Amino acid sequence: MLVLTLDQRASRHQEDKIDGLLGKLQGSPWAARFVRAFERTAGDEVQGLLDEPDDVVDVVLHLVRTGDWYAGVGVGPVREPIPSSVRAAAGPAFVNARKAVERAKGSAARLAVVGPDVVSAGDAEALLALLSAVVQRRRPQGWEVVDLIRQGLAQKDVAADLKISPQAVSQRLRSALWQEERRARPVAGRLLGAADRAKGRG
């Protein structure tokens, strides 16, 4: 199982953004696949339980884009039967998620992965951190085209929508490293899946 703990950055100096985050997560395309929905588990923290590694990658990269959250991914078993509320759930994956979010606060990527096998968890974290850097450094012009492409629009339709040339769309996608991100996302998911299946080597 994969536990995702999210902690609001600089929460003492900003408005509480937890309710807005929960609303977005509950209305997201991933929500139907959550094992247990995200809930507030502390003043500035939310937690959810997932079993689809690709969903974890999508949620983490979506949130680090905003710059408002630290993300800790905890890998490992969860005590069964799993209660209806994630706040009542327990197990090593939850302990690891707590360790991960604390470590994320000292990371430029604002994320960390902790699991029973430090090697496979470290591999997943390394690629997620690289993807996080791509997402965080993408310029607004890049996000304009990437967001439309991710909605399923063809490049010619993106060009028409933004009133720019198809060549300009291609240039923005190259500058945004979109193809690199697109190819690396499923790899990150496979690495998280491998970390989830690993028994531990340290």
Short mmCIF file of C-alpha atoms in Angstrom, two decimals:
data_model
loop_
_atom_site.label_atom_id
_atom_site.label_comp_id
_atom_site.label_asym_id
_atom_site.label_seq_id
_atom_site.Cartn_x
_atom_site.Cartn_y
_atom_site.Cartn_z
CA MET A 1 0.00 0.00 0.00
CA LEU A 2 1.01 3.61 -0.49
CA VAL A 3 0.24 6.31 2.05
CA LEU A 4 0.52 9.90 0.90
CA THR A 5 0.94 12.55 3.58
CA LEU A 6 0.76 16.20 2.53
CA ASP A 7 1.87 19.05 4.76
CA GLN A 8 1.16 22.69 3.95
CA ARG A 9 4.31 24.79 3.53
CA ALA A 10 4.69 27.91 5.69
CA SER A 11 1.27 27.24 7.19
CA ARG A 12 1.86 29.63 10.08
CA HIS A 13 2.25 32.53 7.66
CA GLN A 14 -0.48 31.65 5.14
CA GLU A 15 -4.19 30.99 5.12
CA ASP A 16 -5.30 27.44 5.77
CA LYS A 17 -5.47 25.72 2.38
CA ILE A 18 -6.51 22.27 3.58
CA ASP A 19 -10.21 22.54 2.75
CA GLY A 20 -9.44 23.70 -0.77
CA LEU A 21 -6.98 20.86 -1.25
CA LEU A 22 -9.45 18.25 0.00
CA GLY A 23 -12.10 19.59 -2.37
CA LYS A 24 -9.75 19.32 -5.33
CA LEU A 25 -8.65 15.80 -4.41
CA GLN A 26 -12.22 14.60 -3.90
CA GLY A 27 -13.20 16.01 -7.29
CA SER A 28 -10.14 14.70 -9.08
CA PRO A 29 -10.09 11.88 -11.67
CA TRP A 30 -8.10 9.77 -9.19
CA ALA A 31 -10.63 9.98 -6.34
CA ALA A 32 -12.63 6.89 -7.30
CA ARG A 33 -9.47 4.76 -7.03
CA PHE A 34 -8.34 5.95 -3.59
CA VAL A 35 -8.42 3.09 -1.09
CA ARG A 36 -9.34 5.64 1.55
CA ALA A 37 -10.09 9.27 0.77
CA PHE A 38 -7.81 12.06 1.91
CA GLU A 39 -8.70 13.59 5.25
CA ARG A 40 -7.22 16.20 7.53
CA THR A 41 -5.16 14.32 10.10
CA ALA A 42 -3.53 17.29 11.83
CA GLY A 43 -3.78 21.06 11.73
CA ASP A 44 -1.94 21.57 8.43
CA GLU A 45 -1.72 18.00 7.16
CA VAL A 46 -3.81 15.60 5.10
CA GLN A 47 -3.38 11.91 4.43
CA GLY A 48 -4.77 9.38 1.97
CA LEU A 49 -4.33 5.69 1.23
CA LEU A 50 -3.71 4.52 -2.34
CA ASP A 51 -2.71 1.33 -4.10
CA GLU A 52 -2.15 2.64 -7.65
CA PRO A 53 1.45 3.91 -7.99
CA ASP A 54 0.60 5.94 -11.10
CA ASP A 55 -2.03 7.84 -9.11
CA VAL A 56 0.57 8.67 -6.46
CA VAL A 57 2.86 10.07 -9.16
CA ASP A 58 0.04 12.16 -10.62
CA VAL A 59 -1.08 13.56 -7.27
CA VAL A 60 2.45 14.36 -6.10
CA LEU A 61 3.44 16.15 -9.31
CA HIS A 62 0.16 18.03 -9.39
CA LEU A 63 0.76 19.33 -5.87
CA VAL A 64 4.45 20.19 -6.06
CA ARG A 65 3.55 22.37 -9.05
CA THR A 66 1.73 24.78 -6.76
CA GLY A 67 4.63 25.09 -4.32
CA ASP A 68 2.23 24.91 -1.36
CA TRP A 69 2.85 21.35 -0.17
CA TYR A 70 5.41 18.89 1.08
CA ALA A 71 4.67 15.33 -0.02
CA GLY A 72 5.71 12.20 1.84
CA VAL A 73 5.10 8.79 0.28
CA GLY A 74 5.08 5.92 2.74
CA VAL A 75 5.46 2.39 1.36
CA GLY A 76 4.64 -0.79 3.22
CA PRO A 77 1.88 -2.89 4.73
CA VAL A 78 -1.25 -1.48 6.35
CA ARG A 79 -3.00 -3.06 9.30
CA GLU A 80 -6.15 -4.92 8.24
CA PRO A 81 -9.06 -4.72 8.24
CA ILE A 82 -8.67 -1.15 7.00
CA PRO A 83 -11.09 1.16 8.81
CA SER A 84 -13.43 3.42 6.86
CA SER A 85 -11.50 6.55 7.86
CA VAL A 86 -7.83 6.97 7.04
CA ARG A 87 -7.41 8.72 10.39
CA ALA A 88 -8.09 5.42 12.16
CA ALA A 89 -5.78 3.36 9.93
CA ALA A 90 -2.32 2.21 11.00
CA GLY A 91 0.67 0.16 9.92
CA PRO A 92 4.24 0.57 8.68
CA ALA A 93 3.17 2.48 5.56
CA PHE A 94 1.75 5.23 7.79
CA VAL A 95 4.90 5.36 9.89
CA ASN A 96 6.98 5.61 6.73
CA ALA A 97 4.77 8.38 5.33
CA ARG A 98 5.38 10.41 8.51
CA LYS A 99 9.14 9.95 8.13
CA ALA A 100 8.93 10.85 4.44
CA VAL A 101 7.03 14.10 4.86
CA GLU A 102 9.44 15.25 7.55
CA ARG A 103 12.36 14.51 5.25
CA ALA A 104 10.62 16.27 2.39
CA LYS A 105 10.81 19.52 4.36
CA GLY A 106 14.58 19.50 3.88
CA SER A 107 14.43 18.60 0.19
CA ALA A 108 14.47 21.00 -2.75
CA ALA A 109 12.05 18.64 -4.47
CA ARG A 110 9.60 18.98 -1.52
CA LEU A 111 8.98 15.23 -1.59
CA ALA A 112 10.41 12.01 -0.21
CA VAL A 113 9.70 8.29 -0.38
CA VAL A 114 10.31 5.93 2.56
CA GLY A 115 9.78 2.16 2.46
CA PRO A 116 11.04 -1.09 3.93
CA ASP A 117 13.61 -1.41 1.14
CA VAL A 118 15.79 1.70 1.10
CA VAL A 119 17.18 0.92 -2.36
CA SER A 120 13.89 0.68 -4.25
CA ALA A 121 12.36 3.56 -2.27
CA GLY A 122 15.42 5.66 -3.06
CA ASP A 123 15.14 4.85 -6.76
CA ALA A 124 11.51 5.97 -6.82
CA GLU A 125 12.35 9.13 -4.90
CA ALA A 126 15.22 10.01 -7.24
CA LEU A 127 13.04 9.95 -10.36
CA LEU A 128 10.16 11.72 -8.63
CA ALA A 129 12.58 14.44 -7.51
CA LEU A 130 13.78 14.89 -11.09
CA LEU A 131 10.22 15.12 -12.36
CA SER A 132 9.45 17.57 -9.56
CA ALA A 133 12.29 19.80 -10.74
CA VAL A 134 10.87 19.77 -14.27
CA VAL A 135 7.40 20.67 -13.02
CA GLN A 136 8.56 23.40 -10.64
CA ARG A 137 10.73 25.14 -13.25
CA ARG A 138 8.20 25.10 -16.08
CA ARG A 139 7.22 28.59 -17.21
CA PRO A 140 3.58 29.76 -17.50
CA GLN A 141 3.76 29.63 -21.31
CA GLY A 142 4.80 26.01 -21.05
CA TRP A 143 1.97 25.19 -18.69
CA GLU A 144 -0.51 26.74 -21.11
CA VAL A 145 0.28 24.17 -23.78
CA VAL A 146 0.98 21.24 -21.43
CA ASP A 147 -2.37 21.63 -19.65
CA LEU A 148 -4.23 21.61 -22.98
CA ILE A 149 -2.25 18.64 -24.31
CA ARG A 150 -3.03 16.69 -21.12
CA GLN A 151 -6.72 17.38 -21.75
CA GLY A 152 -6.37 15.45 -25.00
CA LEU A 153 -6.12 18.30 -27.50
CA ALA A 154 -3.98 17.88 -30.61
CA GLN A 155 -1.16 20.36 -31.10
CA LYS A 156 -2.97 22.06 -33.98
CA ASP A 157 -6.01 22.57 -31.74
CA VAL A 158 -3.81 23.95 -28.97
CA ALA A 159 -2.34 26.40 -31.47
CA ALA A 160 -5.79 27.53 -32.54
CA ASP A 161 -6.99 27.82 -28.95
CA LEU A 162 -4.00 29.94 -27.91
CA LYS A 163 -3.86 31.83 -31.23
CA ILE A 164 -0.24 30.89 -31.81
CA SER A 165 1.46 28.91 -34.56
CA PRO A 166 1.86 25.11 -34.42
CA GLN A 167 5.61 25.72 -34.47
CA ALA A 168 5.28 27.87 -31.34
CA VAL A 169 3.36 25.07 -29.64
CA SER A 170 6.13 22.60 -30.48
CA GLN A 171 8.76 24.99 -29.18
CA ARG A 172 6.91 25.50 -25.91
CA LEU A 173 6.54 21.75 -25.43
CA ARG A 174 10.26 21.25 -26.01
CA SER A 175 11.16 24.01 -23.57
CA ALA A 176 8.71 22.55 -21.03
CA LEU A 177 10.36 19.10 -21.37
CA TRP A 178 6.88 17.68 -21.84
CA GLN A 179 7.91 14.58 -23.80
CA GLU A 180 10.55 13.76 -21.20
CA GLU A 181 8.01 14.13 -18.40
CA ARG A 182 5.41 12.09 -20.27
CA ARG A 183 7.81 9.18 -20.78
CA ALA A 184 9.20 9.29 -17.24
CA ARG A 185 5.87 9.34 -15.37
CA PRO A 186 5.05 5.64 -15.92
CA VAL A 187 8.63 4.72 -15.05
CA ALA A 188 8.21 6.54 -11.72
CA GLY A 189 5.00 4.57 -11.18
CA ARG A 190 6.79 1.28 -11.85
CA LEU A 191 9.55 2.20 -9.42
CA LEU A 192 6.99 2.99 -6.71
CA GLY A 193 5.29 -0.31 -7.45
CA ALA A 194 8.61 -2.12 -7.11
CA ALA A 195 9.23 -0.36 -3.79
CA ASP A 196 5.79 -1.47 -2.62
CA ARG A 197 6.56 -5.11 -3.47
CA ALA A 198 10.05 -5.11 -1.97
CA LYS A 199 10.57 -6.81 1.37
CA GLY A 200 13.51 -4.74 2.55
CA ARG A 201 17.27 -4.69 2.22
CA GLY A 202 18.14 -2.09 4.81
#
